[in-house]
Amino acid sequence: LDDIVSQSYGENAKFHVSQYDVRVSERKGAPRTFPEGHKVVETYLGGHALPSWEKGTMDKSIKASVLEAIHATESAAAGQVYEECTDPPYNALAHQDGKGVVEDIVAVLEDPSQPRLLIFNGIEDLICNHVGNEKALENLPWSGQTSWIEAQRYAWIPFPDSK
């Protein structure tokens, strides 16, 4: 994928396609500024300084309730810093590379408490394999498989009224 992204506009181009949204161009070697506001979220959840090039603010008065809603109060109390794609969690899980999660997902889906499970891919996301993920989900061996396969599909528009 790295080769595809880096050469997406030609080997000598100053820009490349964003692996997170194929509609966006990013300058090679520059800090990623897309999606807009992602550094604000990192700052909000991680408690570190907002980069000088990022604009935006978040209401810190609701931080405790947000952390509680995403089950992150313990990590905040332990001083863990949230950053997208940071190396320590990746390195800590590297020994599990290639380990499947089918049994774990099925266990969640079959749990008597019937928790809701969201598996999300951005529709313009290059880094996610939409078709492969959809096929994998269709083939999960669980009691709700047929209903899930036959369920109506729709586009999720998070901010339908924004212009």
PDB file of C-alpha atoms in Angstrom:
ATOM      1  CA  LEU A   1       0.000   0.000   0.000  1.00  0.00           C
ATOM      2  CA  ASP A   2       2.860   2.390   0.789  1.00  0.00           C
ATOM      3  CA  ASP A   3       4.170   2.087  -2.793  1.00  0.00           C
ATOM      4  CA  ILE A   4       0.708   2.668  -4.252  1.00  0.00           C
ATOM      5  CA  VAL A   5       0.163   5.794  -2.147  1.00  0.00           C
ATOM      6  CA  SER A   6       3.644   7.243  -2.693  1.00  0.00           C
ATOM      7  CA  GLN A   7       3.423   6.828  -6.464  1.00  0.00           C
ATOM      8  CA  SER A   8      -0.277   7.659  -6.837  1.00  0.00           C
ATOM      9  CA  TYR A   9       0.405  10.946  -8.679  1.00  0.00           C
ATOM     10  CA  GLY A  10       3.701   9.819 -10.162  1.00  0.00           C
ATOM     11  CA  GLU A  11       7.046   9.052  -8.595  1.00  0.00           C
ATOM     12  CA  ASN A  12       8.341  12.642  -8.785  1.00  0.00           C
ATOM     13  CA  ALA A  13       5.096  14.356  -7.744  1.00  0.00           C
ATOM     14  CA  LYS A  14       5.047  16.601  -4.666  1.00  0.00           C
ATOM     15  CA  PHE A  15       1.687  15.162  -3.595  1.00  0.00           C
ATOM     16  CA  HIS A  16       0.119  11.744  -3.118  1.00  0.00           C
ATOM     17  CA  VAL A  17      -3.389  10.436  -2.518  1.00  0.00           C
ATOM     18  CA  SER A  18      -4.496  10.171   1.099  1.00  0.00           C
ATOM     19  CA  GLN A  19      -4.815   6.582   2.240  1.00  0.00           C
ATOM     20  CA  TYR A  20      -7.691   7.708   4.466  1.00  0.00           C
ATOM     21  CA  ASP A  21      -9.711   9.487   1.749  1.00  0.00           C
ATOM     22  CA  VAL A  22      -8.969   9.028  -1.943  1.00  0.00           C
ATOM     23  CA  ARG A  23     -10.569  12.419  -2.686  1.00  0.00           C
ATOM     24  CA  VAL A  24      -7.800  14.204  -0.754  1.00  0.00           C
ATOM     25  CA  SER A  25      -4.247  15.027  -1.833  1.00  0.00           C
ATOM     26  CA  GLU A  26      -1.465  15.296   0.737  1.00  0.00           C
ATOM     27  CA  ARG A  27       1.985  16.837   0.355  1.00  0.00           C
ATOM     28  CA  LYS A  28       4.685  14.163   0.528  1.00  0.00           C
ATOM     29  CA  GLY A  29       6.739  14.378   3.709  1.00  0.00           C
ATOM     30  CA  ALA A  30       4.427  16.910   5.394  1.00  0.00           C
ATOM     31  CA  PRO A  31       2.387  16.259   8.547  1.00  0.00           C
ATOM     32  CA  ARG A  32      -1.002  14.760   7.727  1.00  0.00           C
ATOM     33  CA  THR A  33      -3.700  17.378   8.212  1.00  0.00           C
ATOM     34  CA  PHE A  34      -6.600  15.178   7.129  1.00  0.00           C
ATOM     35  CA  PRO A  35      -9.189  14.487   8.345  1.00  0.00           C
ATOM     36  CA  GLU A  36      -9.741  18.015   9.495  1.00  0.00           C
ATOM     37  CA  GLY A  37      -9.814  18.154  13.259  1.00  0.00           C
ATOM     38  CA  HIS A  38      -8.130  14.816  13.946  1.00  0.00           C
ATOM     39  CA  LYS A  39      -5.342  16.548  15.864  1.00  0.00           C
ATOM     40  CA  VAL A  40      -7.956  18.400  17.929  1.00  0.00           C
ATOM     41  CA  VAL A  41      -9.428  15.034  18.949  1.00  0.00           C
ATOM     42  CA  GLU A  42      -5.954  13.673  19.773  1.00  0.00           C
ATOM     43  CA  THR A  43      -5.257  16.769  21.863  1.00  0.00           C
ATOM     44  CA  TYR A  44      -8.618  16.541  23.617  1.00  0.00           C
ATOM     45  CA  LEU A  45      -8.300  12.861  24.490  1.00  0.00           C
ATOM     46  CA  GLY A  46      -4.554  12.859  25.010  1.00  0.00           C
ATOM     47  CA  GLY A  47      -4.183  16.061  26.974  1.00  0.00           C
ATOM     48  CA  HIS A  48      -1.201  17.353  24.995  1.00  0.00           C
ATOM     49  CA  ALA A  49      -0.614  20.559  23.037  1.00  0.00           C
ATOM     50  CA  LEU A  50      -2.471  21.283  19.819  1.00  0.00           C
ATOM     51  CA  PRO A  51      -0.076  21.605  16.850  1.00  0.00           C
ATOM     52  CA  SER A  52       0.356  25.219  15.765  1.00  0.00           C
ATOM     53  CA  TRP A  53      -0.900  24.458  12.253  1.00  0.00           C
ATOM     54  CA  GLU A  54      -4.179  22.891  13.463  1.00  0.00           C
ATOM     55  CA  LYS A  55      -7.163  25.113  14.074  1.00  0.00           C
ATOM     56  CA  GLY A  56     -10.060  24.231  16.315  1.00  0.00           C
ATOM     57  CA  THR A  57     -11.184  23.853  19.889  1.00  0.00           C
ATOM     58  CA  MET A  58     -13.168  21.411  21.975  1.00  0.00           C
ATOM     59  CA  ASP A  59     -15.276  22.007  25.060  1.00  0.00           C
ATOM     60  CA  LYS A  60     -13.076  20.700  27.891  1.00  0.00           C
ATOM     61  CA  SER A  61     -15.963  20.900  30.367  1.00  0.00           C
ATOM     62  CA  ILE A  62     -17.394  17.678  28.913  1.00  0.00           C
ATOM     63  CA  LYS A  63     -14.088  15.783  28.749  1.00  0.00           C
ATOM     64  CA  ALA A  64     -14.831  13.557  31.771  1.00  0.00           C
ATOM     65  CA  SER A  65     -18.183  12.430  30.349  1.00  0.00           C
ATOM     66  CA  VAL A  66     -16.640  11.795  26.921  1.00  0.00           C
ATOM     67  CA  LEU A  67     -13.828   9.700  28.421  1.00  0.00           C
ATOM     68  CA  GLU A  68     -16.387   7.766  30.455  1.00  0.00           C
ATOM     69  CA  ALA A  69     -18.566   7.150  27.379  1.00  0.00           C
ATOM     70  CA  ILE A  70     -15.648   5.651  25.447  1.00  0.00           C
ATOM     71  CA  HIS A  71     -14.414   3.688  28.492  1.00  0.00           C
ATOM     72  CA  ALA A  72     -11.125   5.612  28.631  1.00  0.00           C
ATOM     73  CA  THR A  73     -11.120   7.005  32.169  1.00  0.00           C
ATOM     74  CA  GLU A  74      -8.605   4.412  33.411  1.00  0.00           C
ATOM     75  CA  SER A  75      -6.168   5.142  30.598  1.00  0.00           C
ATOM     76  CA  ALA A  76      -6.404   8.885  31.270  1.00  0.00           C
ATOM     77  CA  ALA A  77      -5.824   8.315  35.002  1.00  0.00           C
ATOM     78  CA  ALA A  78      -2.764   6.199  34.154  1.00  0.00           C
ATOM     79  CA  GLY A  79      -1.356   9.039  32.062  1.00  0.00           C
ATOM     80  CA  GLN A  80      -1.727   7.278  28.733  1.00  0.00           C
ATOM     81  CA  VAL A  81      -1.770   9.655  25.788  1.00  0.00           C
ATOM     82  CA  TYR A  82      -4.100   9.094  22.851  1.00  0.00           C
ATOM     83  CA  GLU A  83      -2.506   9.431  19.431  1.00  0.00           C
ATOM     84  CA  GLU A  84      -3.596   7.850  16.184  1.00  0.00           C
ATOM     85  CA  CYS A  85      -1.251   5.149  14.886  1.00  0.00           C
ATOM     86  CA  THR A  86       1.256   5.539  17.695  1.00  0.00           C
ATOM     87  CA  ASP A  87       4.035   2.964  17.924  1.00  0.00           C
ATOM     88  CA  PRO A  88       3.817   1.644  21.535  1.00  0.00           C
ATOM     89  CA  PRO A  89       0.396  -0.067  21.128  1.00  0.00           C
ATOM     90  CA  TYR A  90       1.404  -1.337  17.682  1.00  0.00           C
ATOM     91  CA  ASN A  91       4.666  -2.754  19.029  1.00  0.00           C
ATOM     92  CA  ALA A  92       2.918  -4.285  22.050  1.00  0.00           C
ATOM     93  CA  LEU A  93       0.547  -6.161  19.735  1.00  0.00           C
ATOM     94  CA  ALA A  94       3.092  -7.061  17.023  1.00  0.00           C
ATOM     95  CA  HIS A  95       3.365 -10.639  18.307  1.00  0.00           C
ATOM     96  CA  GLN A  96      -0.308 -11.067  17.406  1.00  0.00           C
ATOM     97  CA  ASP A  97       0.148 -10.102  13.742  1.00  0.00           C
ATOM     98  CA  GLY A  98      -1.955 -12.391  11.583  1.00  0.00           C
ATOM     99  CA  LYS A  99      -3.921 -13.754  14.531  1.00  0.00           C
ATOM    100  CA  GLY A 100      -7.566 -13.952  13.624  1.00  0.00           C
ATOM    101  CA  VAL A 101     -10.365 -12.322  15.585  1.00  0.00           C
ATOM    102  CA  VAL A 102     -13.271 -14.357  14.203  1.00  0.00           C
ATOM    103  CA  GLU A 103     -13.781 -16.319  17.442  1.00  0.00           C
ATOM    104  CA  ASP A 104     -13.676 -13.112  19.496  1.00  0.00           C
ATOM    105  CA  ILE A 105     -16.190 -11.304  17.260  1.00  0.00           C
ATOM    106  CA  VAL A 106     -18.521 -14.314  17.277  1.00  0.00           C
ATOM    107  CA  ALA A 107     -18.285 -14.473  21.092  1.00  0.00           C
ATOM    108  CA  VAL A 108     -19.331 -10.818  21.315  1.00  0.00           C
ATOM    109  CA  LEU A 109     -22.193 -11.327  18.844  1.00  0.00           C
ATOM    110  CA  GLU A 110     -23.444 -14.430  20.693  1.00  0.00           C
ATOM    111  CA  ASP A 111     -23.209 -12.847  24.151  1.00  0.00           C
ATOM    112  CA  PRO A 112     -26.573 -13.021  25.979  1.00  0.00           C
ATOM    113  CA  SER A 113     -26.429  -9.279  26.732  1.00  0.00           C
ATOM    114  CA  GLN A 114     -26.603  -8.663  22.953  1.00  0.00           C
ATOM    115  CA  PRO A 115     -24.073  -5.817  22.800  1.00  0.00           C
ATOM    116  CA  ARG A 116     -24.120  -3.667  19.699  1.00  0.00           C
ATOM    117  CA  LEU A 117     -21.025  -3.991  17.535  1.00  0.00           C
ATOM    118  CA  LEU A 118     -19.921  -1.431  14.961  1.00  0.00           C
ATOM    119  CA  ILE A 119     -17.309  -2.316  12.368  1.00  0.00           C
ATOM    120  CA  PHE A 120     -16.606   0.822  10.382  1.00  0.00           C
ATOM    121  CA  ASN A 121     -14.778   1.563   7.152  1.00  0.00           C
ATOM    122  CA  GLY A 122     -14.731   5.039   5.653  1.00  0.00           C
ATOM    123  CA  ILE A 123     -16.402   4.873   2.242  1.00  0.00           C
ATOM    124  CA  GLU A 124     -13.533   6.711   0.531  1.00  0.00           C
ATOM    125  CA  ASP A 125     -10.871   4.956   2.624  1.00  0.00           C
ATOM    126  CA  LEU A 126      -8.064   3.400   0.567  1.00  0.00           C
ATOM    127  CA  ILE A 127      -6.426   1.627   3.503  1.00  0.00           C
ATOM    128  CA  CYS A 128      -9.485  -0.545   4.311  1.00  0.00           C
ATOM    129  CA  ASN A 129     -10.560  -3.464   2.148  1.00  0.00           C
ATOM    130  CA  HIS A 130     -14.326  -2.867   1.994  1.00  0.00           C
ATOM    131  CA  VAL A 131     -15.195  -5.913  -0.083  1.00  0.00           C
ATOM    132  CA  GLY A 132     -12.946  -8.199   1.946  1.00  0.00           C
ATOM    133  CA  ASN A 133     -14.364  -6.905   5.215  1.00  0.00           C
ATOM    134  CA  GLU A 134     -17.941  -7.306   3.977  1.00  0.00           C
ATOM    135  CA  LYS A 135     -17.243 -10.882   2.819  1.00  0.00           C
ATOM    136  CA  ALA A 136     -15.574 -11.722   6.140  1.00  0.00           C
ATOM    137  CA  LEU A 137     -18.588 -10.393   8.054  1.00  0.00           C
ATOM    138  CA  GLU A 138     -20.983 -12.345   5.817  1.00  0.00           C
ATOM    139  CA  ASN A 139     -19.100 -15.536   6.662  1.00  0.00           C
ATOM    140  CA  LEU A 140     -18.998 -15.161  10.449  1.00  0.00           C
ATOM    141  CA  PRO A 141     -20.469 -18.354  11.951  1.00  0.00           C
ATOM    142  CA  TRP A 142     -23.073 -16.985  14.357  1.00  0.00           C
ATOM    143  CA  SER A 143     -26.793 -17.370  15.003  1.00  0.00           C
ATOM    144  CA  GLY A 144     -27.695 -13.994  13.450  1.00  0.00           C
ATOM    145  CA  GLN A 145     -25.760 -14.552  10.226  1.00  0.00           C
ATOM    146  CA  THR A 146     -28.770 -14.894   7.895  1.00  0.00           C
ATOM    147  CA  SER A 147     -30.579 -11.879   9.347  1.00  0.00           C
ATOM    148  CA  TRP A 148     -27.415  -9.794   9.109  1.00  0.00           C
ATOM    149  CA  ILE A 149     -26.801 -10.776   5.483  1.00  0.00           C
ATOM    150  CA  GLU A 150     -30.412  -9.935   4.559  1.00  0.00           C
ATOM    151  CA  ALA A 151     -30.494  -6.646   6.517  1.00  0.00           C
ATOM    152  CA  GLN A 152     -31.024  -3.450   4.557  1.00  0.00           C
ATOM    153  CA  ARG A 153     -27.811  -1.535   3.881  1.00  0.00           C
ATOM    154  CA  TYR A 154     -27.606   2.238   3.969  1.00  0.00           C
ATOM    155  CA  ALA A 155     -25.076   5.031   3.965  1.00  0.00           C
ATOM    156  CA  TRP A 156     -24.260   6.530   7.329  1.00  0.00           C
ATOM    157  CA  ILE A 157     -24.082  10.310   7.065  1.00  0.00           C
ATOM    158  CA  PRO A 158     -22.805  11.647  10.403  1.00  0.00           C
ATOM    159  CA  PHE A 159     -23.718  15.304   9.841  1.00  0.00           C
ATOM    160  CA  PRO A 160     -26.627  15.263   7.364  1.00  0.00           C
ATOM    161  CA  ASP A 161     -27.625  18.892   7.932  1.00  0.00           C
ATOM    162  CA  SER A 162     -24.155  20.421   7.627  1.00  0.00           C
ATOM    163  CA  LYS A 163     -23.271  22.218   4.444  1.00  0.00           C
TER     164      LYS A 163
END
